Amino acid sequence: MDNEAVRQAAERIKASSTVVVLTGAGISQESGVPTFRGKDGLWKQYRAEQLATLEAFQRDPELVWQWYDWRRGLIKPLDPNPGHYALVEMEKRIQDFVLVTQNVDGLHRVAGSSNPIEMHGTIWRVRCMECNQIFENRDVPIKILPTCEVCGGLLRPDVVWFGEALDERILRTIYTSLQKAQLMLIVGTSAVVQPAASFGLVAKRTAGAFVIELNRSKTAQSFLFDLSIQGKAGELLPQLLDYIDL
Ligand code: APR
């Protein structure tokens, strides 16, 4: 682990009053949540990209619900890890701190982050295909196929699937934060899924933000950032916090 780089990152964070953090599946990996890409992203013979689409759900809602039921069952007993908790502490030390996550596992909330923006939705909500009503649902196992208690329509997970638009209000809020970010921290994302993959550049171009990436491996975008530190989020983030508190 590159201690000097972590110390430098901490100095930058300490000197910033507006910070945006973007997290991806990598921050939950140490809690036991499988990431999307790579070998542990597979479920049976399917890849996430083949199941997380409206077309897949329309073709075979039972199969897609079975996959989500498996993921919900897997995630429910899991706890946040030191990476999630370090972000809760970091939030307390920064004047204007915005946490954006691509994760649907809900672990930032469980850890205690005050208002994480769950830009891809959450696995713990369902939405009616007919009347669009949204309900919280933590049943494990969930009834397959679940139906809406208001209109009887088929319920789907309230997550953003490939090819679907993001909630416009959420996107506006994120871009507003990026435009004033002095610093951006990008944690555990492969940075291949848009629009999140461009947030670092947006912050850089529009606000001149100092952009730091923390990831177990180099990503396709590492070369774009001011600092790219390789290591586990559950170790790097607490270490960053220690330096911030020095
Ligand atoms: N610490 C830090 N980084 C890690 C760790 C860890 N312990 N474990 C894995 N990583 C990194 C990997 O190196 C990889 O770059 O996390 C990243 C995980 O990448 P993906 O699985 O592609 O997840 P993510 O970037 O969040 O995917 C984005 O794609 O499938 C969709 O909607 C889904 O939100 C998801 C989006």
PDB file of C-alpha atoms and ligand atoms in Angstrom:
ATOM      1  CA  MET A   1       0.000   0.000   0.000  1.00  0.00           C
ATOM      2  CA  ASP A   2       1.243   3.435  -0.948  1.00  0.00           C
ATOM      3  CA  ASN A   3       1.321   5.342   2.342  1.00  0.00           C
ATOM      4  CA  GLU A   4       2.671   8.523   0.850  1.00  0.00           C
ATOM      5  CA  ALA A   5      -0.175   8.648  -1.680  1.00  0.00           C
ATOM      6  CA  VAL A   6      -2.740   8.016   1.075  1.00  0.00           C
ATOM      7  CA  ARG A   7      -1.221  10.807   3.168  1.00  0.00           C
ATOM      8  CA  GLN A   8      -1.331  13.141   0.180  1.00  0.00           C
ATOM      9  CA  ALA A   9      -4.972  12.209  -0.486  1.00  0.00           C
ATOM     10  CA  ALA A  10      -5.820  12.922   3.156  1.00  0.00           C
ATOM     11  CA  GLU A  11      -4.167  16.369   2.990  1.00  0.00           C
ATOM     12  CA  ARG A  12      -6.274  17.202  -0.062  1.00  0.00           C
ATOM     13  CA  ILE A  13      -9.479  15.997   1.597  1.00  0.00           C
ATOM     14  CA  LYS A  14      -8.707  17.994   4.724  1.00  0.00           C
ATOM     15  CA  ALA A  15      -8.237  21.138   2.646  1.00  0.00           C
ATOM     16  CA  SER A  16     -11.580  20.721   0.849  1.00  0.00           C
ATOM     17  CA  SER A  17     -14.945  21.933   2.047  1.00  0.00           C
ATOM     18  CA  THR A  18     -16.978  20.453  -0.831  1.00  0.00           C
ATOM     19  CA  VAL A  19     -16.416  16.760  -1.455  1.00  0.00           C
ATOM     20  CA  VAL A  20     -18.297  14.263  -3.600  1.00  0.00           C
ATOM     21  CA  VAL A  21     -17.709  10.544  -3.078  1.00  0.00           C
ATOM     22  CA  LEU A  22     -18.796   7.988  -5.660  1.00  0.00           C
ATOM     23  CA  THR A  23     -18.850   4.337  -4.647  1.00  0.00           C
ATOM     24  CA  GLY A  24     -19.308   1.138  -6.634  1.00  0.00           C
ATOM     25  CA  ALA A  25     -19.533  -2.570  -5.938  1.00  0.00           C
ATOM     26  CA  GLY A  26     -15.908  -2.659  -4.730  1.00  0.00           C
ATOM     27  CA  ILE A  27     -16.766  -0.938  -1.441  1.00  0.00           C
ATOM     28  CA  SER A  28     -19.173  -3.746  -0.531  1.00  0.00           C
ATOM     29  CA  GLN A  29     -16.900  -6.570  -1.698  1.00  0.00           C
ATOM     30  CA  GLU A  30     -15.304  -6.934   1.734  1.00  0.00           C
ATOM     31  CA  SER A  31     -18.776  -7.239   3.262  1.00  0.00           C
ATOM     32  CA  GLY A  32     -19.330 -10.266   1.043  1.00  0.00           C
ATOM     33  CA  VAL A  33     -21.463  -8.704  -1.710  1.00  0.00           C
ATOM     34  CA  PRO A  34     -20.403 -10.076  -5.097  1.00  0.00           C
ATOM     35  CA  THR A  35     -19.236  -7.432  -7.586  1.00  0.00           C
ATOM     36  CA  PHE A  36     -20.815  -7.301 -11.035  1.00  0.00           C
ATOM     37  CA  ARG A  37     -17.824  -7.863 -13.223  1.00  0.00           C
ATOM     38  CA  GLY A  38     -15.182 -10.498 -12.770  1.00  0.00           C
ATOM     39  CA  LYS A  39     -15.681 -14.157 -11.900  1.00  0.00           C
ATOM     40  CA  ASP A  40     -17.658 -13.597  -8.689  1.00  0.00           C
ATOM     41  CA  GLY A  41     -20.212 -11.579 -10.670  1.00  0.00           C
ATOM     42  CA  LEU A  42     -21.746 -14.686 -12.162  1.00  0.00           C
ATOM     43  CA  TRP A  43     -25.058 -16.248 -11.086  1.00  0.00           C
ATOM     44  CA  LYS A  44     -25.600 -19.737 -12.472  1.00  0.00           C
ATOM     45  CA  GLN A  45     -24.505 -19.295 -16.086  1.00  0.00           C
ATOM     46  CA  TYR A  46     -25.835 -15.736 -16.351  1.00  0.00           C
ATOM     47  CA  ARG A  47     -24.029 -12.422 -16.265  1.00  0.00           C
ATOM     48  CA  ALA A  48     -25.596  -9.363 -14.627  1.00  0.00           C
ATOM     49  CA  GLU A  49     -25.878  -7.697 -18.027  1.00  0.00           C
ATOM     50  CA  GLN A  50     -28.149 -10.524 -19.238  1.00  0.00           C
ATOM     51  CA  LEU A  51     -30.551 -10.281 -16.293  1.00  0.00           C
ATOM     52  CA  ALA A  52     -30.588  -6.625 -15.320  1.00  0.00           C
ATOM     53  CA  THR A  53     -32.628  -5.400 -18.274  1.00  0.00           C
ATOM     54  CA  LEU A  54     -36.289  -4.659 -18.894  1.00  0.00           C
ATOM     55  CA  GLU A  55     -36.214  -7.028 -21.865  1.00  0.00           C
ATOM     56  CA  ALA A  56     -35.013  -9.903 -19.665  1.00  0.00           C
ATOM     57  CA  PHE A  57     -37.752  -9.140 -17.124  1.00  0.00           C
ATOM     58  CA  GLN A  58     -40.440  -8.975 -19.797  1.00  0.00           C
ATOM     59  CA  ARG A  59     -39.211 -12.220 -21.346  1.00  0.00           C
ATOM     60  CA  ASP A  60     -38.828 -14.153 -18.091  1.00  0.00           C
ATOM     61  CA  PRO A  61     -39.866 -12.271 -14.930  1.00  0.00           C
ATOM     62  CA  GLU A  62     -39.578 -15.450 -12.874  1.00  0.00           C
ATOM     63  CA  LEU A  63     -35.913 -15.946 -13.761  1.00  0.00           C
ATOM     64  CA  VAL A  64     -35.080 -12.293 -13.033  1.00  0.00           C
ATOM     65  CA  TRP A  65     -36.950 -12.397  -9.704  1.00  0.00           C
ATOM     66  CA  GLN A  66     -35.134 -15.612  -8.770  1.00  0.00           C
ATOM     67  CA  TRP A  67     -31.838 -13.812  -9.351  1.00  0.00           C
ATOM     68  CA  TYR A  68     -32.913 -10.825  -7.232  1.00  0.00           C
ATOM     69  CA  ASP A  69     -34.260 -13.139  -4.555  1.00  0.00           C
ATOM     70  CA  TRP A  70     -30.842 -14.854  -4.465  1.00  0.00           C
ATOM     71  CA  ARG A  71     -29.078 -11.491  -4.209  1.00  0.00           C
ATOM     72  CA  ARG A  72     -31.451 -10.224  -1.495  1.00  0.00           C
ATOM     73  CA  GLY A  73     -30.945 -13.417   0.500  1.00  0.00           C
ATOM     74  CA  LEU A  74     -27.210 -13.071   0.144  1.00  0.00           C
ATOM     75  CA  ILE A  75     -27.102  -9.389   1.119  1.00  0.00           C
ATOM     76  CA  LYS A  76     -29.617  -9.363   3.996  1.00  0.00           C
ATOM     77  CA  PRO A  77     -27.356 -10.876   6.683  1.00  0.00           C
ATOM     78  CA  LEU A  78     -24.288  -8.881   5.619  1.00  0.00           C
ATOM     79  CA  ASP A  79     -22.861  -5.966   7.570  1.00  0.00           C
ATOM     80  CA  PRO A  80     -21.119  -2.797   6.426  1.00  0.00           C
ATOM     81  CA  ASN A  81     -17.311  -2.994   6.549  1.00  0.00           C
ATOM     82  CA  PRO A  82     -14.692  -0.486   7.769  1.00  0.00           C
ATOM     83  CA  GLY A  83     -14.818   1.250   4.354  1.00  0.00           C
ATOM     84  CA  HIS A  84     -18.510   2.126   4.764  1.00  0.00           C
ATOM     85  CA  TYR A  85     -17.916   3.263   8.351  1.00  0.00           C
ATOM     86  CA  ALA A  86     -14.919   5.425   7.393  1.00  0.00           C
ATOM     87  CA  LEU A  87     -17.177   7.339   4.979  1.00  0.00           C
ATOM     88  CA  VAL A  88     -19.685   7.933   7.790  1.00  0.00           C
ATOM     89  CA  GLU A  89     -16.870   9.513   9.820  1.00  0.00           C
ATOM     90  CA  MET A  90     -15.503  11.466   6.858  1.00  0.00           C
ATOM     91  CA  GLU A  91     -18.940  13.018   6.353  1.00  0.00           C
ATOM     92  CA  LYS A  92     -18.778  14.477   9.877  1.00  0.00           C
ATOM     93  CA  ARG A  93     -15.490  16.226   9.133  1.00  0.00           C
ATOM     94  CA  ILE A  94     -16.433  17.900   5.851  1.00  0.00           C
ATOM     95  CA  GLN A  95     -18.683  20.908   5.494  1.00  0.00           C
ATOM     96  CA  ASP A  96     -20.412  19.890   2.266  1.00  0.00           C
ATOM     97  CA  PHE A  97     -20.191  16.135   1.741  1.00  0.00           C
ATOM     98  CA  VAL A  98     -22.222  14.261  -0.858  1.00  0.00           C
ATOM     99  CA  LEU A  99     -22.156  10.486  -1.104  1.00  0.00           C
ATOM    100  CA  VAL A 100     -23.327   8.977  -4.379  1.00  0.00           C
ATOM    101  CA  THR A 101     -23.488   5.213  -4.733  1.00  0.00           C
ATOM    102  CA  GLN A 102     -24.147   2.921  -7.649  1.00  0.00           C
ATOM    103  CA  ASN A 103     -24.805   0.126  -5.173  1.00  0.00           C
ATOM    104  CA  VAL A 104     -28.293  -1.167  -4.531  1.00  0.00           C
ATOM    105  CA  ASP A 105     -27.380  -3.114  -1.376  1.00  0.00           C
ATOM    106  CA  GLY A 106     -28.321  -0.386   1.121  1.00  0.00           C
ATOM    107  CA  LEU A 107     -25.128  -0.856   3.181  1.00  0.00           C
ATOM    108  CA  HIS A 108     -24.214   2.862   3.289  1.00  0.00           C
ATOM    109  CA  ARG A 109     -27.529   3.509   5.058  1.00  0.00           C
ATOM    110  CA  VAL A 110     -27.006   0.629   7.455  1.00  0.00           C
ATOM    111  CA  ALA A 111     -23.540   2.013   8.283  1.00  0.00           C
ATOM    112  CA  GLY A 112     -25.077   5.395   9.116  1.00  0.00           C
ATOM    113  CA  SER A 113     -24.335   7.655   6.153  1.00  0.00           C
ATOM    114  CA  SER A 114     -26.927  10.401   6.464  1.00  0.00           C
ATOM    115  CA  ASN A 115     -28.243  10.741   2.952  1.00  0.00           C
ATOM    116  CA  PRO A 116     -26.582   8.505   0.378  1.00  0.00           C
ATOM    117  CA  ILE A 117     -27.816   9.138  -3.145  1.00  0.00           C
ATOM    118  CA  GLU A 118     -28.643   5.653  -4.419  1.00  0.00           C
ATOM    119  CA  MET A 119     -28.485   6.501  -8.105  1.00  0.00           C
ATOM    120  CA  HIS A 120     -29.297   2.952  -9.279  1.00  0.00           C
ATOM    121  CA  GLY A 121     -32.126   2.492  -6.776  1.00  0.00           C
ATOM    122  CA  THR A 122     -32.226  -0.135  -4.060  1.00  0.00           C
ATOM    123  CA  ILE A 123     -32.822  -3.842  -3.953  1.00  0.00           C
ATOM    124  CA  TRP A 124     -35.054  -3.295  -0.885  1.00  0.00           C
ATOM    125  CA  ARG A 125     -37.787  -1.476  -2.821  1.00  0.00           C
ATOM    126  CA  VAL A 126     -40.199  -2.806  -5.417  1.00  0.00           C
ATOM    127  CA  ARG A 127     -42.180  -0.881  -8.015  1.00  0.00           C
ATOM    128  CA  CYS A 128     -45.430  -1.736  -9.782  1.00  0.00           C
ATOM    129  CA  MET A 129     -45.097  -2.242 -13.537  1.00  0.00           C
ATOM    130  CA  GLU A 130     -48.690  -0.996 -13.942  1.00  0.00           C
ATOM    131  CA  CYS A 131     -49.325   1.864 -11.514  1.00  0.00           C
ATOM    132  CA  ASN A 132     -45.699   2.782 -10.623  1.00  0.00           C
ATOM    133  CA  GLN A 133     -46.349   2.671  -6.863  1.00  0.00           C
ATOM    134  CA  ILE A 134     -43.179   2.063  -4.890  1.00  0.00           C
ATOM    135  CA  PHE A 135     -43.091  -0.105  -1.766  1.00  0.00           C
ATOM    136  CA  GLU A 136     -40.374  -1.027   0.676  1.00  0.00           C
ATOM    137  CA  ASN A 137     -40.006  -4.800   0.723  1.00  0.00           C
ATOM    138  CA  ARG A 138     -37.441  -6.751   2.745  1.00  0.00           C
ATOM    139  CA  ASP A 139     -38.980 -10.216   2.389  1.00  0.00           C
ATOM    140  CA  VAL A 140     -36.447 -12.982   1.987  1.00  0.00           C
ATOM    141  CA  PRO A 141     -37.457 -15.077   0.199  1.00  0.00           C
ATOM    142  CA  ILE A 142     -39.777 -12.808  -1.724  1.00  0.00           C
ATOM    143  CA  LYS A 143     -42.951 -14.269  -3.221  1.00  0.00           C
ATOM    144  CA  ILE A 144     -42.269 -15.060  -6.862  1.00  0.00           C
ATOM    145  CA  LEU A 145     -43.972 -13.402  -8.735  1.00  0.00           C
ATOM    146  CA  PRO A 146     -44.837 -10.510  -6.353  1.00  0.00           C
ATOM    147  CA  THR A 147     -47.895  -8.395  -7.127  1.00  0.00           C
ATOM    148  CA  CYS A 148     -48.995  -4.853  -6.263  1.00  0.00           C
ATOM    149  CA  GLU A 149     -51.317  -4.525  -3.272  1.00  0.00           C
ATOM    150  CA  VAL A 150     -52.995  -1.514  -4.903  1.00  0.00           C
ATOM    151  CA  CYS A 151     -53.717  -2.669  -8.450  1.00  0.00           C
ATOM    152  CA  GLY A 152     -52.567  -6.287  -8.639  1.00  0.00           C
ATOM    153  CA  GLY A 153     -49.918  -5.491 -11.274  1.00  0.00           C
ATOM    154  CA  LEU A 154     -46.564  -7.257 -11.430  1.00  0.00           C
ATOM    155  CA  LEU A 155     -43.886  -5.780  -9.154  1.00  0.00           C
ATOM    156  CA  ARG A 156     -40.298  -5.298 -10.280  1.00  0.00           C
ATOM    157  CA  PRO A 157     -37.192  -4.414  -8.288  1.00  0.00           C
ATOM    158  CA  ASP A 158     -36.919  -0.618  -7.927  1.00  0.00           C
ATOM    159  CA  VAL A 159     -33.476  -0.503  -9.484  1.00  0.00           C
ATOM    160  CA  VAL A 160     -32.176   1.070 -12.670  1.00  0.00           C
ATOM    161  CA  TRP A 161     -31.545  -1.579 -15.294  1.00  0.00           C
ATOM    162  CA  PHE A 162     -29.208  -1.391 -18.284  1.00  0.00           C
ATOM    163  CA  GLY A 163     -30.737   0.796 -20.973  1.00  0.00           C
ATOM    164  CA  GLU A 164     -33.027   2.602 -18.520  1.00  0.00           C
ATOM    165  CA  ALA A 165     -32.975   6.302 -17.746  1.00  0.00           C
ATOM    166  CA  LEU A 166     -31.891   7.566 -14.355  1.00  0.00           C
ATOM    167  CA  ASP A 167     -34.253   9.624 -12.242  1.00  0.00           C
ATOM    168  CA  GLU A 168     -33.857  13.157 -13.578  1.00  0.00           C
ATOM    169  CA  ARG A 169     -34.061  14.819 -10.158  1.00  0.00           C
ATOM    170  CA  ILE A 170     -31.354  12.567  -8.782  1.00  0.00           C
ATOM    171  CA  LEU A 171     -29.136  13.286 -11.756  1.00  0.00           C
ATOM    172  CA  ARG A 172     -29.636  17.041 -11.372  1.00  0.00           C
ATOM    173  CA  THR A 173     -28.700  16.849  -7.698  1.00  0.00           C
ATOM    174  CA  ILE A 174     -25.561  14.896  -8.536  1.00  0.00           C
ATOM    175  CA  TYR A 175     -24.468  17.274 -11.300  1.00  0.00           C
ATOM    176  CA  THR A 176     -25.080  20.282  -9.043  1.00  0.00           C
ATOM    177  CA  SER A 177     -22.739  18.741  -6.475  1.00  0.00           C
ATOM    178  CA  LEU A 178     -20.123  17.813  -9.070  1.00  0.00           C
ATOM    179  CA  GLN A 179     -20.083  21.389 -10.371  1.00  0.00           C
ATOM    180  CA  LYS A 180     -18.937  22.704  -7.018  1.00  0.00           C
ATOM    181  CA  ALA A 181     -16.760  19.824  -5.872  1.00  0.00           C
ATOM    182  CA  GLN A 182     -13.282  20.802  -4.771  1.00  0.00           C
ATOM    183  CA  LEU A 183     -12.485  17.151  -4.391  1.00  0.00           C
ATOM    184  CA  MET A 184     -13.929  13.913  -5.653  1.00  0.00           C
ATOM    185  CA  LEU A 185     -13.215  10.456  -4.303  1.00  0.00           C
ATOM    186  CA  ILE A 186     -14.071   7.476  -6.515  1.00  0.00           C
ATOM    187  CA  VAL A 187     -14.112   4.172  -4.641  1.00  0.00           C
ATOM    188  CA  GLY A 188     -14.393   0.610  -5.959  1.00  0.00           C
ATOM    189  CA  THR A 189     -15.971   1.101  -9.333  1.00  0.00           C
ATOM    190  CA  SER A 190     -14.787  -0.288 -12.639  1.00  0.00           C
ATOM    191  CA  ALA A 191     -15.944   3.023 -14.182  1.00  0.00           C
ATOM    192  CA  VAL A 192     -17.430   1.420 -17.270  1.00  0.00           C
ATOM    193  CA  VAL A 193     -21.141   2.108 -16.701  1.00  0.00           C
ATOM    194  CA  GLN A 194     -22.407   5.566 -17.648  1.00  0.00           C
ATOM    195  CA  PRO A 195     -23.225   8.146 -16.486  1.00  0.00           C
ATOM    196  CA  ALA A 196     -21.326   7.402 -13.244  1.00  0.00           C
ATOM    197  CA  ALA A 197     -18.198   6.601 -15.253  1.00  0.00           C
ATOM    198  CA  SER A 198     -17.981  10.254 -16.323  1.00  0.00           C
ATOM    199  CA  PHE A 199     -18.590  11.927 -12.944  1.00  0.00           C
ATOM    200  CA  GLY A 200     -14.871  12.250 -12.216  1.00  0.00           C
ATOM    201  CA  LEU A 201     -14.284  14.083 -15.458  1.00  0.00           C
ATOM    202  CA  VAL A 202     -17.354  16.268 -14.974  1.00  0.00           C
ATOM    203  CA  ALA A 203     -16.069  17.352 -11.550  1.00  0.00           C
ATOM    204  CA  LYS A 204     -12.656  18.022 -13.007  1.00  0.00           C
ATOM    205  CA  ARG A 205     -13.845  19.953 -16.041  1.00  0.00           C
ATOM    206  CA  THR A 206     -16.580  21.989 -14.391  1.00  0.00           C
ATOM    207  CA  ALA A 207     -15.194  22.582 -10.905  1.00  0.00           C
ATOM    208  CA  GLY A 208     -11.486  21.893 -11.302  1.00  0.00           C
ATOM    209  CA  ALA A 209     -11.873  19.171  -8.677  1.00  0.00           C
ATOM    210  CA  PHE A 210      -8.919  17.141  -7.462  1.00  0.00           C
ATOM    211  CA  VAL A 211      -9.966  13.576  -8.269  1.00  0.00           C
ATOM    212  CA  ILE A 212      -8.764  10.554  -6.299  1.00  0.00           C
ATOM    213  CA  GLU A 213      -9.481   6.952  -7.204  1.00  0.00           C
ATOM    214  CA  LEU A 214      -9.297   4.091  -4.696  1.00  0.00           C
ATOM    215  CA  ASN A 215      -9.557   0.646  -6.252  1.00  0.00           C
ATOM    216  CA  ARG A 216      -8.155  -2.812  -5.734  1.00  0.00           C
ATOM    217  CA  SER A 217      -6.803  -2.685  -9.318  1.00  0.00           C
ATOM    218  CA  LYS A 218      -6.045  -0.063 -11.939  1.00  0.00           C
ATOM    219  CA  THR A 219      -9.119   0.809 -14.005  1.00  0.00           C
ATOM    220  CA  ALA A 220      -9.496   1.969 -17.602  1.00  0.00           C
ATOM    221  CA  GLN A 221      -9.765   5.521 -16.226  1.00  0.00           C
ATOM    222  CA  SER A 222      -6.965   5.545 -13.661  1.00  0.00           C
ATOM    223  CA  PHE A 223      -4.777   7.634 -15.949  1.00  0.00           C
ATOM    224  CA  LEU A 224      -7.349  10.458 -15.881  1.00  0.00           C
ATOM    225  CA  PHE A 225      -7.182  11.080 -12.159  1.00  0.00           C
ATOM    226  CA  ASP A 226      -4.894  13.170  -9.998  1.00  0.00           C
ATOM    227  CA  LEU A 227      -4.230  10.261  -7.700  1.00  0.00           C
ATOM    228  CA  SER A 228      -4.995   6.602  -8.230  1.00  0.00           C
ATOM    229  CA  ILE A 229      -4.329   4.387  -5.231  1.00  0.00           C
ATOM    230  CA  GLN A 230      -4.521   0.620  -5.416  1.00  0.00           C
ATOM    231  CA  GLY A 231      -5.732  -1.304  -2.399  1.00  0.00           C
ATOM    232  CA  LYS A 232      -8.802  -2.539  -0.591  1.00  0.00           C
ATOM    233  CA  ALA A 233     -11.452   0.057   0.204  1.00  0.00           C
ATOM    234  CA  GLY A 234     -11.919  -1.451   3.667  1.00  0.00           C
ATOM    235  CA  GLU A 235      -8.269  -0.727   4.452  1.00  0.00           C
ATOM    236  CA  LEU A 236      -7.573   2.438   2.449  1.00  0.00           C
ATOM    237  CA  LEU A 237     -10.566   4.431   3.686  1.00  0.00           C
ATOM    238  CA  PRO A 238      -9.880   3.916   7.423  1.00  0.00           C
ATOM    239  CA  GLN A 239      -6.237   4.722   6.754  1.00  0.00           C
ATOM    240  CA  LEU A 240      -7.267   7.925   4.971  1.00  0.00           C
ATOM    241  CA  LEU A 241      -9.405   8.849   7.947  1.00  0.00           C
ATOM    242  CA  ASP A 242      -6.488   8.292  10.325  1.00  0.00           C
ATOM    243  CA  TYR A 243      -4.365  10.710   8.308  1.00  0.00           C
ATOM    244  CA  ILE A 244      -7.224  13.220   8.158  1.00  0.00           C
ATOM    245  CA  ASP A 245      -7.432  13.105  11.954  1.00  0.00           C
ATOM    246  CA  LEU A 246      -3.688  13.543  12.511  1.00  0.00           C
TER     247      LEU A 246
HETATM  248  N1  APR B   1     -11.671  -2.544  -2.634  1.00  0.00           N
HETATM  249  C1  APR B   1     -11.593  -1.661  -3.663  1.00  0.00           C
HETATM  250  N2  APR B   1     -11.970  -1.943  -4.914  1.00  0.00           N
HETATM  251  C2  APR B   1     -12.458  -3.177  -5.157  1.00  0.00           C
HETATM  252  C3  APR B   1     -12.563  -4.160  -4.140  1.00  0.00           C
HETATM  253  C4  APR B   1     -12.147  -3.804  -2.830  1.00  0.00           C
HETATM  254  N3  APR B   1     -12.207  -4.654  -1.809  1.00  0.00           N
HETATM  255  N4  APR B   1     -13.090  -5.284  -4.694  1.00  0.00           N
HETATM  256  C5  APR B   1     -13.306  -5.003  -5.982  1.00  0.00           C
HETATM  257  N5  APR B   1     -12.920  -3.744  -6.280  1.00  0.00           N
HETATM  258  C6  APR B   1     -13.053  -3.012  -7.551  1.00  0.00           C
HETATM  259  C7  APR B   1     -12.751  -3.829  -8.780  1.00  0.00           C
HETATM  260  O1  APR B   1     -11.376  -3.724  -9.110  1.00  0.00           O
HETATM  261  C8  APR B   1     -13.645  -3.145  -9.834  1.00  0.00           C
HETATM  262  O2  APR B   1     -12.969  -2.066 -10.459  1.00  0.00           O
HETATM  263  O3  APR B   1     -14.408  -2.644  -7.657  1.00  0.00           O
HETATM  264  C9  APR B   1     -14.796  -2.565  -9.003  1.00  0.00           C
HETATM  265  C10 APR B   1     -16.112  -3.286  -9.176  1.00  0.00           C
HETATM  266  O4  APR B   1     -16.544  -3.114 -10.488  1.00  0.00           O
HETATM  267  P1  APR B   1     -17.970  -3.621 -11.012  1.00  0.00           P
HETATM  268  O5  APR B   1     -18.199  -5.011 -10.559  1.00  0.00           O
HETATM  269  O6  APR B   1     -18.019  -3.330 -12.456  1.00  0.00           O
HETATM  270  O7  APR B   1     -19.013  -2.712 -10.202  1.00  0.00           O
HETATM  271  P2  APR B   1     -19.480  -1.213 -10.467  1.00  0.00           P
HETATM  272  O8  APR B   1     -18.392  -0.400 -11.072  1.00  0.00           O
HETATM  273  O9  APR B   1     -20.095  -0.740  -9.215  1.00  0.00           O
HETATM  274  O10 APR B   1     -20.612  -1.450 -11.552  1.00  0.00           O
HETATM  275  C11 APR B   1     -21.375  -0.353 -11.975  1.00  0.00           C
HETATM  276  O11 APR B   1     -22.823  -1.736 -13.266  1.00  0.00           O
HETATM  277  O12 APR B   1     -23.907  -3.776 -13.345  1.00  0.00           O
HETATM  278  C12 APR B   1     -24.064  -2.407 -13.161  1.00  0.00           C
HETATM  279  O13 APR B   1     -25.761  -1.240 -12.063  1.00  0.00           O
HETATM  280  C13 APR B   1     -24.670  -2.074 -11.834  1.00  0.00           C
HETATM  281  O14 APR B   1     -24.092  -0.347 -10.276  1.00  0.00           O
HETATM  282  C14 APR B   1     -23.564  -1.323 -11.127  1.00  0.00           C
HETATM  283  C15 APR B   1     -22.779  -0.737 -12.279  1.00  0.00           C
END
